[in-house]
Amino acid sequence: MSDTPLLCVRGLTKRFGGLVAVKDIGFDIRPGEILGLIGPNGSGKSTVMKLIMGIERPNAGSVKVNGVEMAGWAPHRIARAGVGIVFQHSRPLHRQTVLEHIKLALLPDSLVKLAAEPHVHRRAQEIASRVGLAAVMHRHPATLPFADLRRMEMAKAIARDPQVVLVDEPFAGLTVAESEAFSELIRGFRAEGRAVLLVDHNVKSLSALADRVLAMYLGEHVAEGTAEQVMQNETVRRVYLGSKLELRQRTGAAGIARPTILEVTGVRVLYDKACALDDVSLQVREGEFVSVVGLNGAGKTTLFNALSGLVPYKGTIRFDGRDLRGSSGAAIARAGLVQCPETRELFGDMTVRENLELGGYHLADTVRAKQLSWLFDLFPILKSRQGQTARTLSGGEQQMLAIARALMTQPKLLILDEPTLGLAPVILEQLSKALDSLQKSTPITVLLGEQNVRFALPQADRVYVLEHARIIWEGSASRFEAEMGRGFLEAVPTGEPDATTSGDARS
Ligand SMILES: Nc1ncnc2c1ncn2[C@@H]1O[C@H](COP(=O)(O)OP(=O)(O)OP(=O)(O)O)[C@@H](O)[C@H]1O
Ligand SMILES: [Mg+2]
């Protein structure tokens, strides 16, 4: 590792109206070094990356790459000077295949016509193989599972061959094994002498990779050092890590006497010729909390979309005493089955408050106001951002808004599809407590889909495991740990901090 910094940031500051999103942030990253950047949702991490990349213009501060001042430059100039970014969310082009995406990234803007050259083709294939996309490189991104889309973003970054790589939440939504594969790629960046700035809420994976960690809170620097030192920091523990999620003390009697609210029998979904759900049956009783656990691609989202009337299926789905076949998605939602989708589907041009009010449009004014104030207590950040347009919220803030909007509808059955995506550990803890108190005070039923079992288990009365389109196991959360835990938690060594839910073991 060389001692001269490749990336040198000083006094970086960004204001959005009255909000100081980034305040006087400074750090150096040397070649072959990984700096981890952590902090609660909305603390300014993605903004720091956008400022370095030139996507947002800093109000003050200096960004030097190899000694050259770049603050205020346009993004394409900064990219050409050797800075690359792997975004939190990908927006692939629809007509190009995976390989074509990589080829485009290999060439400077003016040389696109060279894409047919054999060496470009070969190099693109090499990169596709390196990131694990060899088998799907001729497909269009729209047909790819989530993890492969993230791989494609990584491949594009590698193709551009940047000296400084900014990686925003590479592990969000990935399983333990997929995260390990991504960690390997990022270690590759280090081995090649690149300077890496890495943001993620998966504290365990980030700590394992980062040479140093910097923590931010409300736009400001709060701690810096080794991962261990930073995780011990009082402020970091309080505002970011929180405490361990505990297995809820369930009486077990909760659901037994209650009627079944959701009855799924022999449901089958085909996409083209692929079977996305195969003979799936499950029951949920009123007031129960049921988790459907499964790795990416197992079929959770397909199941929820079938329940919500968004994909055609064979078999029977009965909700609240009626057969849902033939009902539109809107009718199903009005009947009280409400899904908070993985993709969030917020109205980007509307404000936080408008999104929420739309969720509660059918409620009487007084009820709506009460519900709104309860949700603002639950997610104080949404309260302070009432007037902000949804698309400018941070990743985690958008996730909170999507959950809040679903709750605003006062559903009978709330379906949460991967709600933990992009949320800071401390917010997971709050969400867990909120769902618990919600269930104590209202008759709500919850169906949760997660690959993060460390969030899914503590809440659940019962757990279903979905694997390769089929339900392969059903039981209580405590039996899950004994019987199924291994397969799901294998890559998490005992005695280590939780993968994504908290940094408890450091306490
Ligand atoms: N264009 C904008 N207008 C107003 N506020 C903005 C804008 N862009 C970002 N913000 C606010 O700036 C703050 C920092 O956002 P940023 O995306 O950097 O957070 P983050 O640390 O990456 O959070 P997360 O962990 O949730 O991704 C957030 O509160 C966000 O709502
Ligand atoms: Mg972010």
PDB file of C-alpha atoms in Angstrom, residues 264 267 276-283 290-293 298-300 303 463-475 484:
ATOM      1  CA  VAL A 264     -53.563 -20.582  -0.012  1.00  0.00           C
ATOM      2  CA  VAL A 267     -50.922 -22.317  -5.939  1.00  0.00           C
ATOM      3  CA  ALA A 276     -41.942 -19.772 -10.104  1.00  0.00           C
ATOM      4  CA  LEU A 277     -44.325 -21.327  -7.564  1.00  0.00           C
ATOM      5  CA  ASP A 278     -45.109 -24.992  -7.389  1.00  0.00           C
ATOM      6  CA  ASP A 279     -48.061 -26.319  -5.405  1.00  0.00           C
ATOM      7  CA  VAL A 280     -47.723 -23.806  -2.589  1.00  0.00           C
ATOM      8  CA  SER A 281     -50.177 -24.081   0.291  1.00  0.00           C
ATOM      9  CA  LEU A 282     -50.225 -22.073   3.497  1.00  0.00           C
ATOM     10  CA  GLN A 283     -52.606 -20.694   6.088  1.00  0.00           C
ATOM     11  CA  VAL A 290     -46.020 -15.386   9.767  1.00  0.00           C
ATOM     12  CA  SER A 291     -42.612 -15.182   8.111  1.00  0.00           C
ATOM     13  CA  VAL A 292     -41.861 -16.668   4.726  1.00  0.00           C
ATOM     14  CA  VAL A 293     -38.138 -17.212   4.623  1.00  0.00           C
ATOM     15  CA  ALA A 298     -36.995 -18.785  -4.108  1.00  0.00           C
ATOM     16  CA  GLY A 299     -40.377 -17.324  -5.073  1.00  0.00           C
ATOM     17  CA  LYS A 300     -41.355 -15.017  -2.183  1.00  0.00           C
ATOM     18  CA  LEU A 303     -46.157 -15.547  -3.962  1.00  0.00           C
ATOM     19  CA  VAL A 463     -42.275 -19.688   9.714  1.00  0.00           C
ATOM     20  CA  TYR A 464     -42.542 -21.170   6.243  1.00  0.00           C
ATOM     21  CA  VAL A 465     -39.416 -21.900   4.240  1.00  0.00           C
ATOM     22  CA  LEU A 466     -39.685 -21.442   0.499  1.00  0.00           C
ATOM     23  CA  GLU A 467     -37.010 -23.039  -1.648  1.00  0.00           C
ATOM     24  CA  HIS A 468     -36.972 -23.403  -5.421  1.00  0.00           C
ATOM     25  CA  ALA A 469     -40.655 -22.468  -5.752  1.00  0.00           C
ATOM     26  CA  ARG A 470     -41.845 -24.917  -3.075  1.00  0.00           C
ATOM     27  CA  ILE A 471     -42.630 -24.784   0.612  1.00  0.00           C
ATOM     28  CA  ILE A 472     -40.147 -27.185   2.154  1.00  0.00           C
ATOM     29  CA  TRP A 473     -40.647 -26.564   5.868  1.00  0.00           C
ATOM     30  CA  GLU A 474     -43.144 -25.114   8.304  1.00  0.00           C
ATOM     31  CA  GLY A 475     -42.882 -24.590  12.052  1.00  0.00           C
ATOM     32  CA  MET A 484     -33.375 -25.203   9.660  1.00  0.00           C
TER      33      MET A 484
END
